[in-house]
mmCIF file of C-alpha atoms in Angstrom:
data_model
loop_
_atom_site.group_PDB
_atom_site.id
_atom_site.type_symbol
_atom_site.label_atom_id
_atom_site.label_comp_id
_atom_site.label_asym_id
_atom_site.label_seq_id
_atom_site.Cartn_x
_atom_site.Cartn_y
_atom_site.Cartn_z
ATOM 1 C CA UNK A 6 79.353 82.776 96.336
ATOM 2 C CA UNK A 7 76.942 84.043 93.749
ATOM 3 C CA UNK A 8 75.652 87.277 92.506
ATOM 4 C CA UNK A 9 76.616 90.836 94.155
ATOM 5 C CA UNK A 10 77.735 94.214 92.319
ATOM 6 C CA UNK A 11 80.763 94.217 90.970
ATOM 7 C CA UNK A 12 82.178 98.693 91.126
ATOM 8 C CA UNK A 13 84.161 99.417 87.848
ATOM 9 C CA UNK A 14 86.019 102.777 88.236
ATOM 10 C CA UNK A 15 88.681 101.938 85.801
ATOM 11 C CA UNK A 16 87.632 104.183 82.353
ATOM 12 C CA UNK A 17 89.528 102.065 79.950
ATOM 13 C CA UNK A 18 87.956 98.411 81.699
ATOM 14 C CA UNK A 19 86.607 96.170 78.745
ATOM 15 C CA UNK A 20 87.979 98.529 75.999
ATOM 16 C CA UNK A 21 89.527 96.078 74.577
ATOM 17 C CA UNK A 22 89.158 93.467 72.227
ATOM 18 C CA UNK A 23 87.786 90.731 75.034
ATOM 19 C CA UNK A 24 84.645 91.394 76.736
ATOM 20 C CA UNK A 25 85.844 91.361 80.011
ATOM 21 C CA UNK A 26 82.271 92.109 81.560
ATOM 22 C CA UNK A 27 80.407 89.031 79.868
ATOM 23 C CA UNK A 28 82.501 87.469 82.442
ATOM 24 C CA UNK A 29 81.687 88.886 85.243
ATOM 25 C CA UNK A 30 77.943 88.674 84.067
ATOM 26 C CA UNK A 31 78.259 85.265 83.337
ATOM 27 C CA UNK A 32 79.165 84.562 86.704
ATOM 28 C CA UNK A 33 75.947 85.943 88.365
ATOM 29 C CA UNK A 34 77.596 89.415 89.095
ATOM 30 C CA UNK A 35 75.871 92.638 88.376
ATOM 31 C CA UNK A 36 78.475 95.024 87.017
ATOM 32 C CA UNK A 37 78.247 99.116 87.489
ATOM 33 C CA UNK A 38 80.148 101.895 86.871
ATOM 34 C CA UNK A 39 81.001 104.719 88.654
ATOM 35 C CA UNK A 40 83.169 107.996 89.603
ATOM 36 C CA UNK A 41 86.878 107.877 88.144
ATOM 37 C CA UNK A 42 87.671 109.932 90.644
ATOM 38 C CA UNK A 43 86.276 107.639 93.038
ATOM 39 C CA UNK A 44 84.081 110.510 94.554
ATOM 40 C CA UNK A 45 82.547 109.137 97.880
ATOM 41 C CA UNK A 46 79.363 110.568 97.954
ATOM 42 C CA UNK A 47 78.718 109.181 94.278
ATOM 43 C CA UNK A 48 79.904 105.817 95.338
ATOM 44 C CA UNK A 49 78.394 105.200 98.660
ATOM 45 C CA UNK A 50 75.252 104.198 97.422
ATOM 46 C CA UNK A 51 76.807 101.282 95.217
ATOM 47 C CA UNK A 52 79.934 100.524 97.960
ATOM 48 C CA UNK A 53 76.993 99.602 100.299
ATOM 49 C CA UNK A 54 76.013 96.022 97.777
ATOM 50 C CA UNK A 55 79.639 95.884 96.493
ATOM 51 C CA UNK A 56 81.444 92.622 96.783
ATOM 52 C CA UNK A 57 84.064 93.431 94.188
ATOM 53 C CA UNK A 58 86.104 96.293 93.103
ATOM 54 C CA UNK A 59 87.920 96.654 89.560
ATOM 55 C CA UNK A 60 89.658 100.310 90.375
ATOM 56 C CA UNK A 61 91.344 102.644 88.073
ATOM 57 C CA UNK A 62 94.380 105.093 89.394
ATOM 58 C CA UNK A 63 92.249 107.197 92.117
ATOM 59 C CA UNK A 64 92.643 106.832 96.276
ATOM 60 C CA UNK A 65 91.233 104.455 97.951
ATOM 61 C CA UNK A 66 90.694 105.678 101.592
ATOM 62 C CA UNK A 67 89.677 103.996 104.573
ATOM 63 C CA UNK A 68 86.538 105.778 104.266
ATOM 64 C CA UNK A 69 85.699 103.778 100.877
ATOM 65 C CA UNK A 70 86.096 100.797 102.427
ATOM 66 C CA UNK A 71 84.127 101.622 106.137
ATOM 67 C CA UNK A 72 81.677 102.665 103.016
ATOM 68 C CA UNK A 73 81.853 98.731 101.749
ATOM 69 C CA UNK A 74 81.023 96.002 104.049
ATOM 70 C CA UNK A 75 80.240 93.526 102.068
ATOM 71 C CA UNK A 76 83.500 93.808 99.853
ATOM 72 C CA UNK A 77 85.615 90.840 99.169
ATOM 73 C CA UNK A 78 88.186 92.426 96.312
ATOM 74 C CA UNK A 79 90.010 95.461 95.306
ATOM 75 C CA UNK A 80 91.401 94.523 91.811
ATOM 76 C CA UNK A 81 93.815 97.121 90.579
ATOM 77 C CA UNK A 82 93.498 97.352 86.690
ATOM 78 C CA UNK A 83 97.161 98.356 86.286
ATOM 79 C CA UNK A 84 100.445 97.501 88.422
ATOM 80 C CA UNK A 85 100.495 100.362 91.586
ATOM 81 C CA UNK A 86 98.620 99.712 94.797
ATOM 82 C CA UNK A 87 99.946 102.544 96.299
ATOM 83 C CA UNK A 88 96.748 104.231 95.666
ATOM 84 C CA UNK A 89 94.875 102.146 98.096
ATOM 85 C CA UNK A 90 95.384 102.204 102.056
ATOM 86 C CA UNK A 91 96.320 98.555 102.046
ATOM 87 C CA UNK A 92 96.337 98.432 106.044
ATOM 88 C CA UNK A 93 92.892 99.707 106.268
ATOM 89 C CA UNK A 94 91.983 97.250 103.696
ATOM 90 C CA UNK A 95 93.876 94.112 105.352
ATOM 91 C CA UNK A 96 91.676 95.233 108.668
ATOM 92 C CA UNK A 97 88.580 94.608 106.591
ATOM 93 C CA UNK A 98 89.224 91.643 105.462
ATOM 94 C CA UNK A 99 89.730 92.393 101.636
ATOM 95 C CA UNK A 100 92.385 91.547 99.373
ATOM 96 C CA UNK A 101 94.229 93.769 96.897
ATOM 97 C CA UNK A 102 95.311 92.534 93.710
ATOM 98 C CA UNK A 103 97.113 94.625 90.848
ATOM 99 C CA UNK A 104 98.029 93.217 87.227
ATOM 100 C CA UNK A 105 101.774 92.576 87.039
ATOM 101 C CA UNK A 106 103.169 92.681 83.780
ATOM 102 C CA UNK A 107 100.194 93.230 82.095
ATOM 103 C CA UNK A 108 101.322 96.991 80.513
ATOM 104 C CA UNK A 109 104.914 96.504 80.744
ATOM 105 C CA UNK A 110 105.487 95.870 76.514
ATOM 106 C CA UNK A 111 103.229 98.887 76.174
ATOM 107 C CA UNK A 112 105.240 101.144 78.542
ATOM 108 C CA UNK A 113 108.571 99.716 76.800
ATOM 109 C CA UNK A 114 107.821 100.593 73.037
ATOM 110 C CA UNK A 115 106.782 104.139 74.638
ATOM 111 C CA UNK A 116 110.031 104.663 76.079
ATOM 112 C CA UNK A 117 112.000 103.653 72.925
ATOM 113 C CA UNK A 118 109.318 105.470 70.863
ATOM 114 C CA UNK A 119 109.625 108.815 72.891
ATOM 115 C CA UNK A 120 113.511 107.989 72.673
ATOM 116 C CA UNK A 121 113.484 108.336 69.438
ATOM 117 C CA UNK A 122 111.226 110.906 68.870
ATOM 118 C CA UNK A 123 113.279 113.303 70.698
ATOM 119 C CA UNK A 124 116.870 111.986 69.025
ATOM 120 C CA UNK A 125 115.783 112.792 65.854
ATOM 121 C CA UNK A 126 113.294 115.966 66.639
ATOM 122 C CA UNK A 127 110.411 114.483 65.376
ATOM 123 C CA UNK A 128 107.881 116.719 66.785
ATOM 124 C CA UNK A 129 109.228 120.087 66.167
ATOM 125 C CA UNK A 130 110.468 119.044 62.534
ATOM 126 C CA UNK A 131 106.980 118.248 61.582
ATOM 127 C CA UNK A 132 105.913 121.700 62.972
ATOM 128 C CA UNK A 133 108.204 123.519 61.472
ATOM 129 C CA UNK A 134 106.975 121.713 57.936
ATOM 130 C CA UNK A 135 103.675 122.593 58.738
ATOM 131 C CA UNK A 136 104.526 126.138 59.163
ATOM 132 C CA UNK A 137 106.069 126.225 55.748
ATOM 133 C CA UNK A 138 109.632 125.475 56.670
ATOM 134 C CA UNK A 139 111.496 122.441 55.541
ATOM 135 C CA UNK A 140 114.985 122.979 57.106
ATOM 136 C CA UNK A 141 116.746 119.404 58.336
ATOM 137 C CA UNK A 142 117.568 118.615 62.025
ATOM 138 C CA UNK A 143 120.171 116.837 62.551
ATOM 139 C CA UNK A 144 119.664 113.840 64.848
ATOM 140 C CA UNK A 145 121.573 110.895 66.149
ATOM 141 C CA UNK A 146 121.201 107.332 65.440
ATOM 142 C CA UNK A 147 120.266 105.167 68.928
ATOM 143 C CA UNK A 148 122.768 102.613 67.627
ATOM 144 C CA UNK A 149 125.562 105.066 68.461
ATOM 145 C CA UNK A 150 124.397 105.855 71.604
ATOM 146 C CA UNK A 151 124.812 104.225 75.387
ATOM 147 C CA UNK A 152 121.929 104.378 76.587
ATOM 148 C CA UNK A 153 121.016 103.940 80.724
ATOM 149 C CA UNK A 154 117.803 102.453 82.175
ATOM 150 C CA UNK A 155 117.064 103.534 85.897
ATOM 151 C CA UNK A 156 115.122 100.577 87.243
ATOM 152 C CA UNK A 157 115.903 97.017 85.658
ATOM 153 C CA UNK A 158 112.297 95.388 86.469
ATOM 154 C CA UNK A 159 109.992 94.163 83.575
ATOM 155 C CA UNK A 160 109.811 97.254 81.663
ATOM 156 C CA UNK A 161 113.382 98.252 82.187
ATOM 157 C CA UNK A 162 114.150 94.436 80.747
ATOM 158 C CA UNK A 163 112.086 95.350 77.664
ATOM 159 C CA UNK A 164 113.305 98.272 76.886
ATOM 160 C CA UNK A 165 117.108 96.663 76.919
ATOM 161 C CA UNK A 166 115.901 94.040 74.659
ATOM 162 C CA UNK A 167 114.313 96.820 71.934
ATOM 163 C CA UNK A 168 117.396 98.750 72.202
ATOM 164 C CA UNK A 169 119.621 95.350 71.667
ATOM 165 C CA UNK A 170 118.220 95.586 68.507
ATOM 166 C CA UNK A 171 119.139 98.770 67.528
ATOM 167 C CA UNK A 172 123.042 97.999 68.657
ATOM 168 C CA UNK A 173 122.569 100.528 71.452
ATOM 169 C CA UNK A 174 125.004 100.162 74.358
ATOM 170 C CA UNK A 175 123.277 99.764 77.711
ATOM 171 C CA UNK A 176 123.770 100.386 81.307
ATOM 172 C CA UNK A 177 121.347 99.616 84.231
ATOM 173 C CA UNK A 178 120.672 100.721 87.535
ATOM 174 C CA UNK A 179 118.799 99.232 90.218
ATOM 175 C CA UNK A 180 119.290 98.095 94.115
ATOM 176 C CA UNK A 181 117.028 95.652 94.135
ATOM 177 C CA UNK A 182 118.632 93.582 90.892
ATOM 178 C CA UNK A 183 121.747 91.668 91.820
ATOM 179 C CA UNK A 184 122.556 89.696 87.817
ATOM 180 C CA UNK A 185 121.537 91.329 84.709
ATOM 181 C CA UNK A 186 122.581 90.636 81.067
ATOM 182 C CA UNK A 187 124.045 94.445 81.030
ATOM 183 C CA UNK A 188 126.328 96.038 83.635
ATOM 184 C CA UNK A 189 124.953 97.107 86.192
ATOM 185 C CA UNK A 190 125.941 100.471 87.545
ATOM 186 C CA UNK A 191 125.116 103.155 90.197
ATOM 187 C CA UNK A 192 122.916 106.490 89.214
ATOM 188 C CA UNK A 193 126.195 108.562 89.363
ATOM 189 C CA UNK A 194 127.544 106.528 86.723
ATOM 190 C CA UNK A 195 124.667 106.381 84.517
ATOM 191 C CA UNK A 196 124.888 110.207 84.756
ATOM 192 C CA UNK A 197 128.562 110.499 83.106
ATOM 193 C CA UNK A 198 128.283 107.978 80.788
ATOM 194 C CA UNK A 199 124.885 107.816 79.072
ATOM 195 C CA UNK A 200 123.997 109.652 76.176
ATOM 196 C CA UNK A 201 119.971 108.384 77.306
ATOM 197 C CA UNK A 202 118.722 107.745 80.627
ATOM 198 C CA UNK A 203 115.256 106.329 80.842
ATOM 199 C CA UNK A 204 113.525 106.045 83.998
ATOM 200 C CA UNK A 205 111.703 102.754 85.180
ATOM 201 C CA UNK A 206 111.702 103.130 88.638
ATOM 202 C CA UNK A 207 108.705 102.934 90.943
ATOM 203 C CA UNK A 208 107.946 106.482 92.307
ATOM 204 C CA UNK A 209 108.844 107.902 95.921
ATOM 205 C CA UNK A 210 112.133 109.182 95.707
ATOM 206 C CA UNK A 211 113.837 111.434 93.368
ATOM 207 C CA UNK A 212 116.437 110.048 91.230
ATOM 208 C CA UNK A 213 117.038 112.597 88.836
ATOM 209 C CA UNK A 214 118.117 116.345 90.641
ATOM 210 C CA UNK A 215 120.177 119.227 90.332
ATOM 211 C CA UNK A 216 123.187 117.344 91.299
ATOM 212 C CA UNK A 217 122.671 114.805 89.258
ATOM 213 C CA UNK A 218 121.959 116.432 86.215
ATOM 214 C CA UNK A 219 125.560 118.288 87.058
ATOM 215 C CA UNK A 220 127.222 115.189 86.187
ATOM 216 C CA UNK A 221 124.996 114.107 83.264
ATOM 217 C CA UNK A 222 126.866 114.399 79.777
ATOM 218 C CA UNK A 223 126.240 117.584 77.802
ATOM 219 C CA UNK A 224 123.201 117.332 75.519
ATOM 220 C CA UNK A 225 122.214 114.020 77.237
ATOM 221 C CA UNK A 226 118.024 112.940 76.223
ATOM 222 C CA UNK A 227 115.980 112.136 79.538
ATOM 223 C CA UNK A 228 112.792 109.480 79.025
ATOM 224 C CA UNK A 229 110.607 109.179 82.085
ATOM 225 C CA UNK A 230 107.270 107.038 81.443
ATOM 226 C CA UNK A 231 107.012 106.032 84.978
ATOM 227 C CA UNK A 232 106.578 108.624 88.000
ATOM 228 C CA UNK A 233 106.884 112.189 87.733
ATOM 229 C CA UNK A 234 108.117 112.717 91.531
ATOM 230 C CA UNK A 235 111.760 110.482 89.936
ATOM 231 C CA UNK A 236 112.810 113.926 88.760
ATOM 232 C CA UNK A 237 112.928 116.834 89.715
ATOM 233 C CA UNK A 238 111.263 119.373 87.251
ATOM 234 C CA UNK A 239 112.618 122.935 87.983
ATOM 235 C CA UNK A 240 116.365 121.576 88.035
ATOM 236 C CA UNK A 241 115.433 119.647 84.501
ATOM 237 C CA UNK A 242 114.318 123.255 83.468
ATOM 238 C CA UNK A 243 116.905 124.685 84.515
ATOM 239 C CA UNK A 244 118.948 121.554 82.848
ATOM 240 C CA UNK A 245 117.181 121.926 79.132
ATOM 241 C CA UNK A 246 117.366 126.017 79.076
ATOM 242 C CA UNK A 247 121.272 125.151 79.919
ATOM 243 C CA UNK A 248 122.281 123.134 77.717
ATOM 244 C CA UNK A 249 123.403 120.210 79.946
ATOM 245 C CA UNK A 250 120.117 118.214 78.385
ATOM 246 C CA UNK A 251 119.337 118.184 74.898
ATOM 247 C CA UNK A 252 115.437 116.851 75.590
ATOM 248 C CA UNK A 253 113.030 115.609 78.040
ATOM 249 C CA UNK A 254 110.479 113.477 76.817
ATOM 250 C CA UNK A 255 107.807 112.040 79.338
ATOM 251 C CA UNK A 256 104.869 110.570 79.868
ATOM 252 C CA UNK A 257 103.950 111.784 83.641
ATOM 253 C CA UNK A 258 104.109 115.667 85.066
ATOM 254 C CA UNK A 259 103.965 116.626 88.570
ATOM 255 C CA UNK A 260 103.465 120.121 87.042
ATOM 256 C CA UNK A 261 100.902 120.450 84.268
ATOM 257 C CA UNK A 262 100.583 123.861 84.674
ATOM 258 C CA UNK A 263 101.356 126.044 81.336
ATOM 259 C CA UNK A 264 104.521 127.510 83.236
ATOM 260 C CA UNK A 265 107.094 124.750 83.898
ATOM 261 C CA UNK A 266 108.246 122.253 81.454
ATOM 262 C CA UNK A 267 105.013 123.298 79.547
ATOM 263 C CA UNK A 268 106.462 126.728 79.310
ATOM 264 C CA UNK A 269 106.516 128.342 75.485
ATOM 265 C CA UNK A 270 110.518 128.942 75.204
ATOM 266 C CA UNK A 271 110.777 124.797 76.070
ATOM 267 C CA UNK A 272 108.713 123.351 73.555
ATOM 268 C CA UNK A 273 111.112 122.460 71.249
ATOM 269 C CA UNK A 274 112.785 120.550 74.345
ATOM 270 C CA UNK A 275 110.463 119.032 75.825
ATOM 271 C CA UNK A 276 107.991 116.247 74.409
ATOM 272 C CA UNK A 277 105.377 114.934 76.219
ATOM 273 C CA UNK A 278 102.322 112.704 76.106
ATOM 274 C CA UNK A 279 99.278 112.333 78.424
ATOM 275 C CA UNK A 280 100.371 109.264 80.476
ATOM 276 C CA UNK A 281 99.552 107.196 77.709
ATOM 277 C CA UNK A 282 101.937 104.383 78.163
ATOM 278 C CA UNK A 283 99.646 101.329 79.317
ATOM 279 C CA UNK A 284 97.043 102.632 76.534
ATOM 280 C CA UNK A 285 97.550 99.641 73.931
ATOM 281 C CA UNK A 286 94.444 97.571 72.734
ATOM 282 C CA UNK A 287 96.556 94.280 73.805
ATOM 283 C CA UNK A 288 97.584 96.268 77.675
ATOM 284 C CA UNK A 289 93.695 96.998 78.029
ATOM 285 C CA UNK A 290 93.268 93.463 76.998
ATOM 286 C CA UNK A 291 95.769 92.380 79.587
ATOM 287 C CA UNK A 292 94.415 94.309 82.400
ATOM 288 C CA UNK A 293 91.225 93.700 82.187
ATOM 289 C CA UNK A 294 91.331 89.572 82.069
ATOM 290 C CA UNK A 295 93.980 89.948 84.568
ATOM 291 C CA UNK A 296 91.402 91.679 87.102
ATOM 292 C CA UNK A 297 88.550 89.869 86.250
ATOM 293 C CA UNK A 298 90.666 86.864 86.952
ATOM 294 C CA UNK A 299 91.282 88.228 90.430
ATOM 295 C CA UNK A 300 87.389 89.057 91.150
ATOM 296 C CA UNK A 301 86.351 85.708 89.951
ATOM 297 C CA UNK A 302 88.990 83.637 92.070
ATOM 298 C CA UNK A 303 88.371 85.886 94.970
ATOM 299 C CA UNK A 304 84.739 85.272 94.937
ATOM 300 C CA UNK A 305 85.355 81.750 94.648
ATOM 301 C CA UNK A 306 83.464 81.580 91.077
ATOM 302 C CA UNK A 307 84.311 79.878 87.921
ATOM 303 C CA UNK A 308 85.925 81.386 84.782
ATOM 304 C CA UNK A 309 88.889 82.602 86.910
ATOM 305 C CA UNK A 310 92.286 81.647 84.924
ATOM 306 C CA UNK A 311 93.021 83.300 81.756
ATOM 307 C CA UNK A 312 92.579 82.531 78.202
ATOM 308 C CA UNK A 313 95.180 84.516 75.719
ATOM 309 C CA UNK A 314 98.047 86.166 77.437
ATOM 310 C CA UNK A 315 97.187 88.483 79.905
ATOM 311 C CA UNK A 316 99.349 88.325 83.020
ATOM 312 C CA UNK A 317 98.829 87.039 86.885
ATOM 313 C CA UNK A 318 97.359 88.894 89.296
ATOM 314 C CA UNK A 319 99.115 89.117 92.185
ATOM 315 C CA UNK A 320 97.777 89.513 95.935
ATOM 316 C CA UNK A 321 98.311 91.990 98.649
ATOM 317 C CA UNK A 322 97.272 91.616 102.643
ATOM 318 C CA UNK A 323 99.386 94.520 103.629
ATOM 319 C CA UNK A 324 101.850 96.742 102.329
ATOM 320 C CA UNK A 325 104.183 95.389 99.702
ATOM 321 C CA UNK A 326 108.051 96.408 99.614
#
C-alpha cells in the first residue's frame, strides 16, 4: 500500500529527539494534525482520506470510525486502549495497537521522585524559604521505610528495583502476578504494614477507600501516578486532614476542581503534578517509534521495526483483559 493521510492527535508525537514523521513521509504517507480532543466535526473532513491513526488520550467512538472508511490503524501513542471502542473498531476491520513499555522507566522515577518529595517535604520547605522562613522539616529516609507497590506489572517492577537501591523494604500486590522477587501480599496487608503505598494498577476499580485507609499505618505517604478512579478522593481527604496519612502525592485527579484535594488547608499535604509521568524526552522517543512502527507494519510499508530502544507495539482485535 502506498500513500494515504496519516491523523496525528497525539500533542507530544515527534517531540522527541527522533523524527518520527520523516518516517511516515518517507513512506509515501501524508501526515496531518488535528483536534486533541478528537472533536468530530474538526476531524471528519481528514477521517474521510485517513488510512492511519497515531491517537493521543481522547475517545474514540464508533462514530470516528463510521467517520473513517478507509482506515487501516489506530496506533495508541501510550499504553491504554481503553479510550477506543475496540468492538466497534474490530467490526471495521481496523487494528488497535498501544506502546507497551514504552513510558514505564518514566512513570517509575516519577513515583520514587514524588516519593521522595513528599518524605522529606520538599515542596512546602522550599515555600516556606521563599517566604522568608528557613525552619527544618523533619523527614524520613526511604531506606527505613517498607514501602508497598499496588500492581506488580512493568512499572511496579521498576519502581522495586529503584527502591532496592535505596535499601527500602518492599511488598507487592497484584492478582494477576503469581512469582515475584518480593512478597507478595493482599491490599489489606499492604495497608498495615507499609509506611508507602504506590499505586500501579490499571484503572476501573477502587483500591484505595475509606476502609482501607482505616487500616493504613498512621502517617503512611500515598503515590498514585496511574488512575485517579484507584482511590477514592473524599475518604483520602478525609484521611490527610486526620492524620491517618501524612501525604498524597499524585500525578492523576478525578477532581481538579480548587475544592478537594486542591483545597487551601491541604496544600502542605498534598503534592501533585499535571499527569506528567510519560513526559521524558527518551518516553516521547519511545512512543513515537513504537507507533510509527505499528502504522508502517500495518500498512504493509517498509521502515517498520525499530532502531534505538523503543518498545513493541502490541495488537488488539477486541477487547483485551
Amino acid at each position: 500500500m502506498t500513500g494515504g493521510t496519516v491523523l496525528v492527535t497525539s500533542r507530544s508525537f515527534g517531540g522527541g529527539t527522533v523524527r518520527c514523521e520523516d518516517r511516515l513521509t518517507g513512506a509515501g504517507l501524508t501526515v496531518v494534525r488535528g483536534s486533541t480532543a478528537h472533536d468530530l466535526d474538526e476531524l471528519r473532513p481528514v477521517l474521510a482520506e485517513t488510512v492511519a491513526w497515531i491517537a493521543g488520550t481522547a475517545p474514540i467512538t464508533r462514530d470516528h470510525l463510521a467517520a473513517a472508511p478507509r482506515l487501516r490503524v489506530i496506533a495508541r501513542y501510550g499504553v491504554g486502549v481503553d479510550n477506543v471502542d475496540l468492538d466497534a473498531a474490530a467490526g471495521h476491520g481496523v487494528t488497535v495497537t498501544n506502546t507497551p513499555g514504552a513510558n514505564s522507566e518514566a512513570v517509575a522515577d516519577l513515583a520514587v521522585a514524588l516519593l521522595l518529595a513528599a518524605l522529606r517535604e520538599i515542596v512546602p520547605a522550599g515555600r516556606d524559604v521563599r517566604q522568608g522562613t528557613w525552619r527544618p522539616r523533619r523527614g524520613r529516609e526511604l531506606g527505613a521505610l517498607t514501602v508497598g507497590i499496588a500492581g506488580f506489572g512493568r512499572i511496579g517492577r521498576g519502581v522495586a528495583r529503584r527502591l532496592a537501591g535505596f535499601g527500602a523494604r518492599v511488598l507487592a500486590h497484584d492478582p494477576y502476578v503469581e512469582q515475584a522477587d518480593v512478597p507478595l501480599v493482599s491490599m489489606k496487608t499492604l495497608a498495615g504494614s507499609c509506611d508507602a503505598v504506590t499505586l500501579h494498577a490499571p484503572g476501573g476499580t477502587t483500591l484505595v477507600d475509606a476502609a482501607w485507609l482505616a487500616r493504613a499505618k498512621p502517617g503512611s505517604i500515598l503515590v498514585n501516578t496511574a488512575r485517579a478512579d484507584l482511590v477514592d478522593e473524599p475518604a483520602v481527604a478525609a484521611a490527610l486532614r486526620g492524620g491517618r496519612l501524612r501525604a498524597y502525592a499524585t500525578d492523576v485527579l478525578a477532581d481538579e476542581r480548587p475544592g478537594g484535594l486542591l483545597a487551601p488547608d491541604l496544600a502542605d499535604r498534598v503534592l501533585v503534578t499535571p499527569h506528567i509521568g510519560a513526559h521524558t524526552v527518551e518516553a516521547v522517543d519511545r512512543m513515537g517509534q513504537g507507533a510509527t512502527d505499528a502504522v508502517l507494519s500495518a500498512l504493509g510499508l517498509s521502515g517498520s521495526g525499530l532502531s534505538g530502544s523503543g518498545g513493541r507495539a502490541e495488537g488488539h482485535h477486541a477487547a483485551p483483559r
